[in-house]
mmCIF file of C-alpha atoms and ligand atoms in Angstrom:
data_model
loop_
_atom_site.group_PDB
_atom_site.id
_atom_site.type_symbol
_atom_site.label_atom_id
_atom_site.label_comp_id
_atom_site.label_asym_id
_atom_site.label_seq_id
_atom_site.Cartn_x
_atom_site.Cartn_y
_atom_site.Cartn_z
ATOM 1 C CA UNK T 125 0.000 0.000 0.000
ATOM 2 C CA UNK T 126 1.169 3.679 -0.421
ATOM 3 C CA UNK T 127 0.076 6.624 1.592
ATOM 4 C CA UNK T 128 -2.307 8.909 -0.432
ATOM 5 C CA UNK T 129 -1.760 11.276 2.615
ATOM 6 C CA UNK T 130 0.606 11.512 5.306
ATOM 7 C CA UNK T 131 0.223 14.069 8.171
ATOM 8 C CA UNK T 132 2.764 13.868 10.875
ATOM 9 C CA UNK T 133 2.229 16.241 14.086
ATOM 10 C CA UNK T 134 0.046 19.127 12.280
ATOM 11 C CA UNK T 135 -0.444 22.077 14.566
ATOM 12 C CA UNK T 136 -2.842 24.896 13.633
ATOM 13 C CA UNK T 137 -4.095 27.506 15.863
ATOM 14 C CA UNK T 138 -6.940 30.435 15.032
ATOM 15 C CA UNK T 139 -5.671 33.179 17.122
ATOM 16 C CA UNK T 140 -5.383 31.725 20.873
ATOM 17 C CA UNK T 141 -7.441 29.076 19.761
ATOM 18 C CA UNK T 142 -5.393 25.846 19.093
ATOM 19 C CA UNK T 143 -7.521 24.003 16.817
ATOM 20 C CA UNK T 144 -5.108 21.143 15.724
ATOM 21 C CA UNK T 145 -2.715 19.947 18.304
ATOM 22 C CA UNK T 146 -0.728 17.323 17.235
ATOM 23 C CA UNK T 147 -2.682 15.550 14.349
ATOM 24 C CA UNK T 148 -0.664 12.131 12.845
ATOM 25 C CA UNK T 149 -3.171 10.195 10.463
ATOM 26 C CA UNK T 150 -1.979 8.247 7.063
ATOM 27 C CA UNK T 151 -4.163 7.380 4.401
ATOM 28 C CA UNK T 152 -3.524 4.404 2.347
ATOM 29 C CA UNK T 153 -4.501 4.556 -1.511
ATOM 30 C CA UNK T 154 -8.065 3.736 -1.865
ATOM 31 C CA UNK T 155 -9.034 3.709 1.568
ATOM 32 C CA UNK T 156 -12.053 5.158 3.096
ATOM 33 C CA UNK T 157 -11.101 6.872 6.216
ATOM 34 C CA UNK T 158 -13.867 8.514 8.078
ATOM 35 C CA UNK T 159 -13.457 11.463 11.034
ATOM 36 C CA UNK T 160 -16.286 11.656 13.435
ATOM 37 C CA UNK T 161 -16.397 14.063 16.507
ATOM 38 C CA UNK T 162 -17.977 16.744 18.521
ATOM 39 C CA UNK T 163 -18.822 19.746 16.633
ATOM 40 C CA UNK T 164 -15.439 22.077 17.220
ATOM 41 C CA UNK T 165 -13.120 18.990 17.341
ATOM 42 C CA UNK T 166 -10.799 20.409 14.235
ATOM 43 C CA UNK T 167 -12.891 18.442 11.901
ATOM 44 C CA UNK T 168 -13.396 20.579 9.277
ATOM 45 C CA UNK T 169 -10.188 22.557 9.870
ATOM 46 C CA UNK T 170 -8.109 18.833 9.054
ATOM 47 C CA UNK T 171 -10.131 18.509 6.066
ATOM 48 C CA UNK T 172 -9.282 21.501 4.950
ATOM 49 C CA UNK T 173 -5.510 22.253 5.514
ATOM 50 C CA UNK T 174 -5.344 18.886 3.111
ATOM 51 C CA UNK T 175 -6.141 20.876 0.143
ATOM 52 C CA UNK T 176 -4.549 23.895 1.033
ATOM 53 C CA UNK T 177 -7.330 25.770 2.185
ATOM 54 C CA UNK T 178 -5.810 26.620 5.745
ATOM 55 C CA UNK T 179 -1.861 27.687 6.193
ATOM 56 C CA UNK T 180 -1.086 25.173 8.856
ATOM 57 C CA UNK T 181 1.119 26.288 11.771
ATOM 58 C CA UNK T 182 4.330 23.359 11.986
ATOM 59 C CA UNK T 183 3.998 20.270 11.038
ATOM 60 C CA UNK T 184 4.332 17.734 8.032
ATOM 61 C CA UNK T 185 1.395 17.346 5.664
ATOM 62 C CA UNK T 186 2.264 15.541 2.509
ATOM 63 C CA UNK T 187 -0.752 14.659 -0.410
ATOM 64 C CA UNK T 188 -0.585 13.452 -3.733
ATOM 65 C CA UNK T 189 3.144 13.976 -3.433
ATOM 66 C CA UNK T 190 2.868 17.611 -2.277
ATOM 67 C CA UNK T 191 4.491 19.229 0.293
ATOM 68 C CA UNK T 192 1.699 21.215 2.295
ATOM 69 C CA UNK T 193 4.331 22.545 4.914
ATOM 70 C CA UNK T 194 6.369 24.708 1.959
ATOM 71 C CA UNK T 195 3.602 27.205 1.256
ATOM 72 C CA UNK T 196 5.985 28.957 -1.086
ATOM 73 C CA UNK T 197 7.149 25.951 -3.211
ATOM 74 C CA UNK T 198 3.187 24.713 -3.115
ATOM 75 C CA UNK T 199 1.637 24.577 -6.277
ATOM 76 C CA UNK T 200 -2.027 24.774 -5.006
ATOM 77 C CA UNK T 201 -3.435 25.164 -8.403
ATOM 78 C CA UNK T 202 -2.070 21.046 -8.999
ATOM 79 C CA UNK T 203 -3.122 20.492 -5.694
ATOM 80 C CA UNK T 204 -6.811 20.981 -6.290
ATOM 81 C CA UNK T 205 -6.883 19.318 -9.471
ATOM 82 C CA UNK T 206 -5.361 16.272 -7.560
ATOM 83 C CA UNK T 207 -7.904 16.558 -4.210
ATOM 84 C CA UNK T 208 -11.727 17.443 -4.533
ATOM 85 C CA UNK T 209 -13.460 18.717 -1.692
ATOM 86 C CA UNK T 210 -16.930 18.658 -1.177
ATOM 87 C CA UNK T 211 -18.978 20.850 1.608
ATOM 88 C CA UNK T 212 -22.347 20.349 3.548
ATOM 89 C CA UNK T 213 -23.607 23.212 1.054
ATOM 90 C CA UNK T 214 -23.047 22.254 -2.603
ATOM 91 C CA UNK T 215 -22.615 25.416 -3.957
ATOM 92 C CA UNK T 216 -23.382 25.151 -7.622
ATOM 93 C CA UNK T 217 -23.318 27.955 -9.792
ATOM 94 C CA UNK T 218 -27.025 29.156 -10.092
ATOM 95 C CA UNK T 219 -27.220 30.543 -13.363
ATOM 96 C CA UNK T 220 -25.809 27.588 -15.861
ATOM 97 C CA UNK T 221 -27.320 24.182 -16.613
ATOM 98 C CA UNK T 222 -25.790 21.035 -14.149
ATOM 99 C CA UNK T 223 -23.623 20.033 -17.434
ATOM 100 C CA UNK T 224 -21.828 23.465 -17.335
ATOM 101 C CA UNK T 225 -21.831 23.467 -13.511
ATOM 102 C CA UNK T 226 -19.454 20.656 -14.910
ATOM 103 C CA UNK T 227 -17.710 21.536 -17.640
ATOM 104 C CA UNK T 228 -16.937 25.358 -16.537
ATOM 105 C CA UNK T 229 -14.004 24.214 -14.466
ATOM 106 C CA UNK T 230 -12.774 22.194 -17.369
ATOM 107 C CA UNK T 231 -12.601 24.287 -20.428
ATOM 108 C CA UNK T 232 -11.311 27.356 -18.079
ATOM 109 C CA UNK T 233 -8.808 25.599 -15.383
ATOM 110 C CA UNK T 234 -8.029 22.785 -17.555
ATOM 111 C CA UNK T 235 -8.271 24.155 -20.962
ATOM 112 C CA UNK T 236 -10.001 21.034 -22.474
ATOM 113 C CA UNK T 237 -12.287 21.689 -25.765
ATOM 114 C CA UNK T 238 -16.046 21.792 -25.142
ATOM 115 C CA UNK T 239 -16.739 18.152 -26.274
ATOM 116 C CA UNK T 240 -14.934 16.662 -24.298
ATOM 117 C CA UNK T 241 -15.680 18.612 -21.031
ATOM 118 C CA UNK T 242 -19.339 17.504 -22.344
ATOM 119 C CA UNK T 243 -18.114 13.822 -22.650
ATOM 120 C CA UNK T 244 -17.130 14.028 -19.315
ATOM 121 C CA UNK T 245 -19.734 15.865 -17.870
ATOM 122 C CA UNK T 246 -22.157 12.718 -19.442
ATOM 123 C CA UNK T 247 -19.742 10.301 -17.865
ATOM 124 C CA UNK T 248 -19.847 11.794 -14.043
ATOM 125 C CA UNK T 249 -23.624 12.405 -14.486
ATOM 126 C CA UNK T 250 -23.709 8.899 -15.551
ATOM 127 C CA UNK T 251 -22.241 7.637 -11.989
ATOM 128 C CA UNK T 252 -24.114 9.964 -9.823
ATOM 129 C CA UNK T 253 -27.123 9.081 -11.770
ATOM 130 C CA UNK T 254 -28.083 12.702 -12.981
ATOM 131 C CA UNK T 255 -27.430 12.035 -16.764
ATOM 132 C CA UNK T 256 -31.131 12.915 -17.516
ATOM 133 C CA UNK T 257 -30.970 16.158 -15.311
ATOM 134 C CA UNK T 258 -27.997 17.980 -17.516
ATOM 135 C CA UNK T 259 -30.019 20.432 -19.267
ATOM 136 C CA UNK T 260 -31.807 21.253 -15.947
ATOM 137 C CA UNK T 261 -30.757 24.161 -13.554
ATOM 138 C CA UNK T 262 -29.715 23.603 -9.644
ATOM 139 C CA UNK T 263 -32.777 25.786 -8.074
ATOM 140 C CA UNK T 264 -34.905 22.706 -10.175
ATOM 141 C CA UNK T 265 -33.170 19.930 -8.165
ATOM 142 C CA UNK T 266 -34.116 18.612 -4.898
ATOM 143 C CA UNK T 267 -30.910 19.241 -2.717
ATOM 144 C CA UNK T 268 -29.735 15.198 -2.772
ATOM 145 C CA UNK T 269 -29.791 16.045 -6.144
ATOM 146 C CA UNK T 270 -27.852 19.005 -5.852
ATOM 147 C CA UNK T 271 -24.978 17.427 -3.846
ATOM 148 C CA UNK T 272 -24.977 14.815 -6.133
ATOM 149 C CA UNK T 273 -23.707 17.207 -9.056
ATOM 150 C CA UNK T 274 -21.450 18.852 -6.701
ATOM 151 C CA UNK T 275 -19.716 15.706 -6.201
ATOM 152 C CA UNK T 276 -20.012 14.858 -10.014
ATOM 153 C CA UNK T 277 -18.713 18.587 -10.506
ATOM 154 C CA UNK T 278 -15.707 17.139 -8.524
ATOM 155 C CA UNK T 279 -15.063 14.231 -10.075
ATOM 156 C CA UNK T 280 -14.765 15.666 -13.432
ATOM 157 C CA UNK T 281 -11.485 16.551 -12.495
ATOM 158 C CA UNK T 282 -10.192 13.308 -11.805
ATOM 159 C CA UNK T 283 -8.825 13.515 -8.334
ATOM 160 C CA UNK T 284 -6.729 10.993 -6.690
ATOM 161 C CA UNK T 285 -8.136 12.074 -3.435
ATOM 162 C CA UNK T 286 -11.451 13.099 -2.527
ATOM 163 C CA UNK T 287 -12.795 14.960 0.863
ATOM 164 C CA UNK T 288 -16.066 15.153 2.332
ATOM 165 C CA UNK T 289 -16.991 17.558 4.701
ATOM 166 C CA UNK T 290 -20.816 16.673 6.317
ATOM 167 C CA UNK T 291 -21.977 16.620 2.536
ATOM 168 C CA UNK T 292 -25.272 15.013 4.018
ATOM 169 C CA UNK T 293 -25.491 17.345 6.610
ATOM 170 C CA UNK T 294 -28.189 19.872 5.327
ATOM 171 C CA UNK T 295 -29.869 17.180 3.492
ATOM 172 C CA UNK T 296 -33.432 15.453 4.912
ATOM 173 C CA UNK T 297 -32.871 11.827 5.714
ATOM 174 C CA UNK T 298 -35.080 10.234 2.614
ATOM 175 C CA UNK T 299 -32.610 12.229 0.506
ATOM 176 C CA UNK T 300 -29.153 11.626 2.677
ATOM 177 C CA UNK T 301 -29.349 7.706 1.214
ATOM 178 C CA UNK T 302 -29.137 8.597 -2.250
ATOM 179 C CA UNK T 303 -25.984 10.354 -1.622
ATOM 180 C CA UNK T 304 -24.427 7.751 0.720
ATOM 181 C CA UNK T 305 -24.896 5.422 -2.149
ATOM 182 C CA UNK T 306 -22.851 7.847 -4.070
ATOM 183 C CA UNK T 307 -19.881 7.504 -1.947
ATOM 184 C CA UNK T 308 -20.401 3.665 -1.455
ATOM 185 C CA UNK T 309 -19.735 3.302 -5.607
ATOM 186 C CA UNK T 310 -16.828 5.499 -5.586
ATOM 187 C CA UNK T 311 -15.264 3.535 -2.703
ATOM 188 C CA UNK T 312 -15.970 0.301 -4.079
ATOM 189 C CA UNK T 313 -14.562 1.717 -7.349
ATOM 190 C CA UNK T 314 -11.460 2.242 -5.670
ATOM 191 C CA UNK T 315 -11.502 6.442 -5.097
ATOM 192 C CA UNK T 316 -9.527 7.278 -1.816
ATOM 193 C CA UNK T 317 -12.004 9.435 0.355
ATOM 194 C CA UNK T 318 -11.519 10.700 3.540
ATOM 195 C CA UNK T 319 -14.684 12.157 4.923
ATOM 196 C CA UNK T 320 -16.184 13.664 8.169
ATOM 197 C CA UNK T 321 -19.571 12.407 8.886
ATOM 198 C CA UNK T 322 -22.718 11.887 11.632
ATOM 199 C CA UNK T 323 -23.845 8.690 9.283
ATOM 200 C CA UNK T 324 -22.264 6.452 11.938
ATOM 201 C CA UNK T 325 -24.351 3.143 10.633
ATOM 202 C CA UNK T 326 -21.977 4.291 7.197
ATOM 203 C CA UNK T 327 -18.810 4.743 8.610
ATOM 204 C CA UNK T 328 -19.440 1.630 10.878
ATOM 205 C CA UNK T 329 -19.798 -0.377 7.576
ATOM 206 C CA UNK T 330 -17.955 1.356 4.859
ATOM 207 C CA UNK T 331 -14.814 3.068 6.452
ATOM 208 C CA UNK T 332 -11.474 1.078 6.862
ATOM 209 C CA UNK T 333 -10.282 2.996 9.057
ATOM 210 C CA UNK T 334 -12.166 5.343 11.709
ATOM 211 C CA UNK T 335 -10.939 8.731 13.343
ATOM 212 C CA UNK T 336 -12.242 9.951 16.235
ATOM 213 C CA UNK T 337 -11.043 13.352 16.703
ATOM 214 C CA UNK T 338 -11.712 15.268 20.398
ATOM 215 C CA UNK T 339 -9.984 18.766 21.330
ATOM 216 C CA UNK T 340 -8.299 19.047 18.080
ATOM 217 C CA UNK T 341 -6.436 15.645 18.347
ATOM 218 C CA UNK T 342 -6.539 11.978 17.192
ATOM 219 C CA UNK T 343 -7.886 10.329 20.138
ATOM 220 C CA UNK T 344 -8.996 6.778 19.077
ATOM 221 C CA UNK T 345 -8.536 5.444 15.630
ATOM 222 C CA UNK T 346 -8.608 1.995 14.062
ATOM 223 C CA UNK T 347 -11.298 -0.422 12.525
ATOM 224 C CA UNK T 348 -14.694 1.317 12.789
ATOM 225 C CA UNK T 349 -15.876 -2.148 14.365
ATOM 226 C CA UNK T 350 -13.417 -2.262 17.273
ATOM 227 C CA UNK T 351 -14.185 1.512 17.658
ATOM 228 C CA UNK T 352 -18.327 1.305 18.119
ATOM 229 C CA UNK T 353 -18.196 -1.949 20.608
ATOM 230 C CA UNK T 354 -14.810 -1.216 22.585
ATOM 231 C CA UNK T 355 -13.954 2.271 22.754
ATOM 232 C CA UNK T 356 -10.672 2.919 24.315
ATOM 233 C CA UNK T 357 -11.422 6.043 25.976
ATOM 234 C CA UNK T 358 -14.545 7.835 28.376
ATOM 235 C CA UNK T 359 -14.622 10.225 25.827
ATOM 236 C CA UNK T 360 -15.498 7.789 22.929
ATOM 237 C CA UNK T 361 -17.812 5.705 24.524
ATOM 238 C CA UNK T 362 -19.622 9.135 25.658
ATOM 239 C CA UNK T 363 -19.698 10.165 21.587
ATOM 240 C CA UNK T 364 -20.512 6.690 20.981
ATOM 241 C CA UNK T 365 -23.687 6.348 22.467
ATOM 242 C CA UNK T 366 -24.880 9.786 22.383
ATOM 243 C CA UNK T 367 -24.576 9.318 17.944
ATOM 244 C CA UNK T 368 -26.975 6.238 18.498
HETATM 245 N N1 ADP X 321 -11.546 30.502 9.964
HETATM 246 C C1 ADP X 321 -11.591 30.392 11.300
HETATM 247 N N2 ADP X 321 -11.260 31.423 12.093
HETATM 248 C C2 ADP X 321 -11.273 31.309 13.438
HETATM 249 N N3 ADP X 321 -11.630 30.189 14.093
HETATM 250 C C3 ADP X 321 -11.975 29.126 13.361
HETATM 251 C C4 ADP X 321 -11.979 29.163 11.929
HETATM 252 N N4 ADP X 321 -12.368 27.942 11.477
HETATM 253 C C5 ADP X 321 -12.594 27.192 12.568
HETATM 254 N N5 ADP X 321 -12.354 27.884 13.702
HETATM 255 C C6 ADP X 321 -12.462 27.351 15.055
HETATM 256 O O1 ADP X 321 -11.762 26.144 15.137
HETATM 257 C C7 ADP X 321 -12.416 25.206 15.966
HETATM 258 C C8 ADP X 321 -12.629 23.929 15.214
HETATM 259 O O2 ADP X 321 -13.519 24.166 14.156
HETATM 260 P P1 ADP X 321 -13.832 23.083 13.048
HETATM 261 O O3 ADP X 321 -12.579 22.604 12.440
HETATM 262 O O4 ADP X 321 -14.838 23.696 12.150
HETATM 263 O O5 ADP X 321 -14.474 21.913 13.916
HETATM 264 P P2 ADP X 321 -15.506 20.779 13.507
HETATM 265 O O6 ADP X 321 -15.524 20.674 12.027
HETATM 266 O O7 ADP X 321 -15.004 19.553 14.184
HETATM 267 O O8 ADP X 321 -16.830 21.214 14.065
HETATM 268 C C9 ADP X 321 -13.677 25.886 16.450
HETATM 269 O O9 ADP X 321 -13.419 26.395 17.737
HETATM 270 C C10 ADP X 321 -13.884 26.982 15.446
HETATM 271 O O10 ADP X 321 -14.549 28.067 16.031
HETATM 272 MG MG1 MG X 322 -17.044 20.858 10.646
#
């Protein structure tokens, strides 16, 4: 196996406010790793110092071969194409069709030619099983569907690494499955995902690996399994069955 990403002792602070203290977590190549945790547990701020959206404070962070510690030598612009990141709100640009929701990114950032953005568009649709809705614009999709092409939107880029922050978060439960099945296909399909989530019945059966993260550190980690029936710490088994 070969690390996908490899964080070694990341420290990140907001102010006074030490948000990451100490984070080590690998991430083998098609893994699933999720992170579950009280709200304010770094979460989100881990998630996002992976694809350079935060400026980390010391530290090693490497992904898809990049350096995230060397801010200077960074080329974020490679980064992004490497790592998708998806958010509890999807974002979508309101005014164009789904299929140039998708294909924007690709004829601008990555200079392809309009067919075969479209090609690609059709073929990300295709898995997230929107194909039919391409002509149709976001405010006439339900929000499932909406995350849906915000994950296809992703995926058109062909990252090696994909992040998930709550995506089912804002979404009513009927409508959170359809998007869970998303993720299950691109995991089975081999896509390395590391995702933060309150799905625990998911993480319980999909992730390899679970992280749970408490005052801005790794606290227990290891097979989801071994995680839900013999948590390790008070603090676990408190998360544990207050998720249930
Ligand atoms: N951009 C920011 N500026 C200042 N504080 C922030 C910022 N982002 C997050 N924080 C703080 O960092 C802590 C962890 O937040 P976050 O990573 O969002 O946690 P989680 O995703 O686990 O809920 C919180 O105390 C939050 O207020
Ligand atoms: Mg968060």
């Amino acid at each position: 196996m070969s690390a996908i990403v490899s964080i070694n002792n990341l420290h990140k602070s907001f102010g006074t406010n030490k948000v990451l203290n100490g984070v080590s977590l690998d991430v083998q190549k098609g893994q699933m790793v999720a992170i579950i945790g009280r709200s304010g547990s770094g979460k989100s701020t881990l998630l996002r110092c992976l694809n350079g959206l935060e400026r980390i404070d010391s530290g090693d962070i490497n992904v898809c071969g990049h350096d995230i510690h060397h801010p200077d030598k960074l080329n974020l612009r490679e980064l992004r194409k490497q790592v998708g990141i998806v958010f509890q709100s999807y974002n979508l640009f309101p005014h164009v069709t789904v299929e140039r929701n998708i294909t924007l990114a690709l004829t601008t950032i990555k200079k392809m030619a309009t067919a075969e953005a479209k090609k690609i568009a059709h073929n990300v649709l295709t898995l997230v099983g929107l194909e039919a809705k391409k002509e149709a614009y976001p405010e006439q999709l339900s929000g499932g569907q909406a995350q849906r092409v915000a994950i296809a939107r992703s995926l058109a880029m062909a990252p090696e690494l994909m992040l998930f922050d709550e995506v089912t978060s804002a979404l009513d439960p009927e409508l959170t499955g359809e998007v869970l099945k998303v993720m299950e296909d691109l995991s089975k399909q081999g896509m390395t995902m590391v995702l933060v989530t309150h799905e625990m019945a998911f993480a319980r059966k999909l992730a390899d690996v679970l992280v749970f993260m408490h005052q801005g550190k790794v606290w227990e980690m290891g097979p989801p399994d071994e995680l839900f029936t013999n948590p390790k710490t008070a603090e676990l088994a408190k998360f544990v069955s207050s998720e249930l």
